[in-house]
Structures are given as structure tokens and as C-alpha cells.
């Protein structure tokens, strides 16, 4: 099955959205050109942070399908400081 002109929109938590905006990060378009849409539980990673897809909502605006992905809170094990021994 092909998904022509599928638009994927990420929906982040307020804290993660603030981090993205303040850091001037452009979220990569992970699914451009792919024929298989993302699934709940898939993980994306960018700028050293990892996000898990918690939910999906399909919409159609009259022109093309849109898939909204509701992302879980960021996990950044590489950003965690456990101190020194």
C-alpha cells in the first residue's frame, strides 16, 4: 500500500515543545518517501533525545491524509549526569 502525500505531524508535550522551540530545532521528516506509516511504540531520535509514539490520529483535510503522532516525553540518557565516583 502506498501513502501518497502523507503528512506526518508530531505533537509533543509542552516541555518538549518548549525545548524544541528554544533550541531552534527542526524536527526531521522521518517518513518522507516511506510507504509504511509509523506505528504506536515506534521510537524516533533527534538532537540527542528519544521520543516514543504514544498515539496516532488519522485526519483528512479534503486534499490529503494527515497522521498526527502524539509523542511521549523525551528520554535523554546521554544527557543524564549520575555524578562521578
JSON list of C-alpha atoms in Angstrom, two decimals:
[
{"chain": "A", "resi": 1, "resn": "UNK", "atom": "CA", "xyz": [0.00, 0.00, 0.00]},
{"chain": "A", "resi": 2, "resn": "UNK", "atom": "CA", "xyz": [1.37, 3.37, -0.95]},
{"chain": "A", "resi": 3, "resn": "UNK", "atom": "CA", "xyz": [0.67, 6.53, 1.05]},
{"chain": "A", "resi": 4, "resn": "UNK", "atom": "CA", "xyz": [0.82, 9.39, -1.45]},
{"chain": "A", "resi": 5, "resn": "UNK", "atom": "CA", "xyz": [1.32, 12.82, 0.03]},
{"chain": "A", "resi": 6, "resn": "UNK", "atom": "CA", "xyz": [1.01, 11.56, 3.61]},
{"chain": "A", "resi": 7, "resn": "UNK", "atom": "CA", "xyz": [1.71, 14.38, 6.03]},
{"chain": "A", "resi": 8, "resn": "UNK", "atom": "CA", "xyz": [3.00, 13.43, 9.47]},
{"chain": "A", "resi": 9, "resn": "UNK", "atom": "CA", "xyz": [2.59, 15.95, 12.30]},
{"chain": "A", "resi": 10, "resn": "UNK", "atom": "CA", "xyz": [4.33, 15.43, 15.63]},
{"chain": "A", "resi": 11, "resn": "UNK", "atom": "CA", "xyz": [2.50, 16.52, 18.79]},
{"chain": "A", "resi": 12, "resn": "UNK", "atom": "CA", "xyz": [4.90, 16.95, 21.73]},
{"chain": "A", "resi": 13, "resn": "UNK", "atom": "CA", "xyz": [4.37, 17.64, 25.42]},
{"chain": "A", "resi": 14, "resn": "UNK", "atom": "CA", "xyz": [4.52, 21.30, 26.48]},
{"chain": "A", "resi": 15, "resn": "UNK", "atom": "CA", "xyz": [8.02, 20.87, 27.98]},
{"chain": "A", "resi": 16, "resn": "UNK", "atom": "CA", "xyz": [9.37, 19.15, 24.88]},
{"chain": "A", "resi": 17, "resn": "UNK", "atom": "CA", "xyz": [7.73, 21.71, 22.59]},
{"chain": "A", "resi": 18, "resn": "UNK", "atom": "CA", "xyz": [9.40, 24.50, 24.58]},
{"chain": "A", "resi": 19, "resn": "UNK", "atom": "CA", "xyz": [12.79, 22.74, 24.29]},
{"chain": "A", "resi": 20, "resn": "UNK", "atom": "CA", "xyz": [12.32, 22.36, 20.52]},
{"chain": "A", "resi": 21, "resn": "UNK", "atom": "CA", "xyz": [11.30, 25.99, 20.08]},
{"chain": "A", "resi": 22, "resn": "UNK", "atom": "CA", "xyz": [14.04, 27.47, 22.33]},
{"chain": "A", "resi": 23, "resn": "UNK", "atom": "CA", "xyz": [16.72, 25.34, 20.72]},
{"chain": "A", "resi": 24, "resn": "UNK", "atom": "CA", "xyz": [15.50, 26.28, 17.20]},
{"chain": "A", "resi": 25, "resn": "UNK", "atom": "CA", "xyz": [15.31, 22.60, 16.27]},
{"chain": "A", "resi": 26, "resn": "UNK", "atom": "CA", "xyz": [13.73, 21.47, 13.02]},
{"chain": "A", "resi": 27, "resn": "UNK", "atom": "CA", "xyz": [12.09, 18.11, 13.58]},
{"chain": "A", "resi": 28, "resn": "UNK", "atom": "CA", "xyz": [13.23, 15.73, 10.81]},
{"chain": "A", "resi": 29, "resn": "UNK", "atom": "CA", "xyz": [10.62, 14.42, 8.37]},
{"chain": "A", "resi": 30, "resn": "UNK", "atom": "CA", "xyz": [11.27, 10.78, 9.21]},
{"chain": "A", "resi": 31, "resn": "UNK", "atom": "CA", "xyz": [8.57, 9.26, 6.99]},
{"chain": "A", "resi": 32, "resn": "UNK", "atom": "CA", "xyz": [9.02, 11.22, 3.76]},
{"chain": "A", "resi": 33, "resn": "UNK", "atom": "CA", "xyz": [9.07, 8.76, 0.88]},
{"chain": "A", "resi": 34, "resn": "UNK", "atom": "CA", "xyz": [8.17, 5.73, 3.01]},
{"chain": "A", "resi": 35, "resn": "UNK", "atom": "CA", "xyz": [5.22, 3.53, 2.10]},
{"chain": "A", "resi": 36, "resn": "UNK", "atom": "CA", "xyz": [4.61, 2.31, 5.67]},
{"chain": "A", "resi": 37, "resn": "UNK", "atom": "CA", "xyz": [3.25, 4.75, 8.27]},
{"chain": "A", "resi": 38, "resn": "UNK", "atom": "CA", "xyz": [4.66, 4.89, 11.79]},
{"chain": "A", "resi": 39, "resn": "UNK", "atom": "CA", "xyz": [3.06, 2.75, 14.49]},
{"chain": "A", "resi": 40, "resn": "UNK", "atom": "CA", "xyz": [2.38, 3.23, 18.17]},
{"chain": "A", "resi": 41, "resn": "UNK", "atom": "CA", "xyz": [5.52, 2.23, 20.06]},
{"chain": "A", "resi": 42, "resn": "UNK", "atom": "CA", "xyz": [7.92, 3.33, 17.31]},
{"chain": "A", "resi": 43, "resn": "UNK", "atom": "CA", "xyz": [10.79, 5.45, 18.55]},
{"chain": "A", "resi": 44, "resn": "UNK", "atom": "CA", "xyz": [12.38, 8.48, 16.91]},
{"chain": "A", "resi": 45, "resn": "UNK", "atom": "CA", "xyz": [15.61, 10.11, 18.00]},
{"chain": "A", "resi": 46, "resn": "UNK", "atom": "CA", "xyz": [16.96, 13.55, 17.15]},
{"chain": "A", "resi": 47, "resn": "UNK", "atom": "CA", "xyz": [19.20, 16.11, 18.85]},
{"chain": "A", "resi": 48, "resn": "UNK", "atom": "CA", "xyz": [20.22, 13.50, 21.44]},
{"chain": "A", "resi": 49, "resn": "UNK", "atom": "CA", "xyz": [16.65, 12.93, 22.65]},
{"chain": "A", "resi": 50, "resn": "UNK", "atom": "CA", "xyz": [14.42, 9.93, 22.14]},
{"chain": "A", "resi": 51, "resn": "UNK", "atom": "CA", "xyz": [10.64, 10.01, 21.76]},
{"chain": "A", "resi": 52, "resn": "UNK", "atom": "CA", "xyz": [8.15, 7.12, 21.67]},
{"chain": "A", "resi": 53, "resn": "UNK", "atom": "CA", "xyz": [4.92, 7.34, 19.68]},
{"chain": "A", "resi": 54, "resn": "UNK", "atom": "CA", "xyz": [2.15, 7.04, 22.28]},
{"chain": "A", "resi": 55, "resn": "UNK", "atom": "CA", "xyz": [-0.84, 7.52, 19.99]},
{"chain": "A", "resi": 56, "resn": "UNK", "atom": "CA", "xyz": [-1.93, 8.20, 16.40]},
{"chain": "A", "resi": 57, "resn": "UNK", "atom": "CA", "xyz": [-4.85, 10.08, 14.87]},
{"chain": "A", "resi": 58, "resn": "UNK", "atom": "CA", "xyz": [-5.68, 9.96, 11.16]},
{"chain": "A", "resi": 59, "resn": "UNK", "atom": "CA", "xyz": [-7.23, 13.09, 9.66]},
{"chain": "A", "resi": 60, "resn": "UNK", "atom": "CA", "xyz": [-8.12, 14.25, 6.16]},
{"chain": "A", "resi": 61, "resn": "UNK", "atom": "CA", "xyz": [-8.35, 17.91, 5.18]},
{"chain": "A", "resi": 62, "resn": "UNK", "atom": "CA", "xyz": [-10.04, 17.32, 1.83]},
{"chain": "A", "resi": 63, "resn": "UNK", "atom": "CA", "xyz": [-6.73, 17.23, -0.04]},
{"chain": "A", "resi": 64, "resn": "UNK", "atom": "CA", "xyz": [-4.56, 14.63, 1.63]},
{"chain": "A", "resi": 65, "resn": "UNK", "atom": "CA", "xyz": [-4.37, 12.36, 4.65]},
{"chain": "A", "resi": 66, "resn": "UNK", "atom": "CA", "xyz": [-2.62, 13.64, 7.76]},
{"chain": "A", "resi": 67, "resn": "UNK", "atom": "CA", "xyz": [-1.30, 11.46, 10.55]},
{"chain": "A", "resi": 68, "resn": "UNK", "atom": "CA", "xyz": [-0.86, 13.16, 13.93]},
{"chain": "A", "resi": 69, "resn": "UNK", "atom": "CA", "xyz": [1.61, 11.40, 16.18]},
{"chain": "A", "resi": 70, "resn": "UNK", "atom": "CA", "xyz": [1.32, 12.04, 19.90]},
{"chain": "A", "resi": 71, "resn": "UNK", "atom": "CA", "xyz": [4.80, 11.67, 21.32]},
{"chain": "A", "resi": 72, "resn": "UNK", "atom": "CA", "xyz": [5.75, 10.59, 24.82]},
{"chain": "A", "resi": 73, "resn": "UNK", "atom": "CA", "xyz": [8.07, 12.68, 26.98]},
{"chain": "A", "resi": 74, "resn": "UNK", "atom": "CA", "xyz": [11.68, 12.88, 25.82]},
{"chain": "A", "resi": 75, "resn": "UNK", "atom": "CA", "xyz": [14.23, 10.48, 27.18]},
{"chain": "A", "resi": 76, "resn": "UNK", "atom": "CA", "xyz": [17.82, 11.56, 27.01]},
{"chain": "A", "resi": 77, "resn": "UNK", "atom": "CA", "xyz": [20.07, 9.02, 28.69]},
{"chain": "A", "resi": 78, "resn": "UNK", "atom": "CA", "xyz": [23.07, 10.71, 27.06]},
{"chain": "A", "resi": 79, "resn": "UNK", "atom": "CA", "xyz": [22.13, 13.97, 28.82]},
{"chain": "A", "resi": 80, "resn": "UNK", "atom": "CA", "xyz": [21.87, 12.39, 32.28]},
{"chain": "A", "resi": 81, "resn": "UNK", "atom": "CA", "xyz": [24.65, 13.07, 34.76]},
{"chain": "A", "resi": 82, "resn": "UNK", "atom": "CA", "xyz": [24.99, 10.48, 37.51]},
{"chain": "A", "resi": 83, "resn": "UNK", "atom": "CA", "xyz": [27.96, 12.26, 39.06]},
{"chain": "A", "resi": 84, "resn": "UNK", "atom": "CA", "xyz": [31.45, 10.95, 39.46]},
{"chain": "A", "resi": 85, "resn": "UNK", "atom": "CA", "xyz": [32.76, 8.19, 41.66]}
]
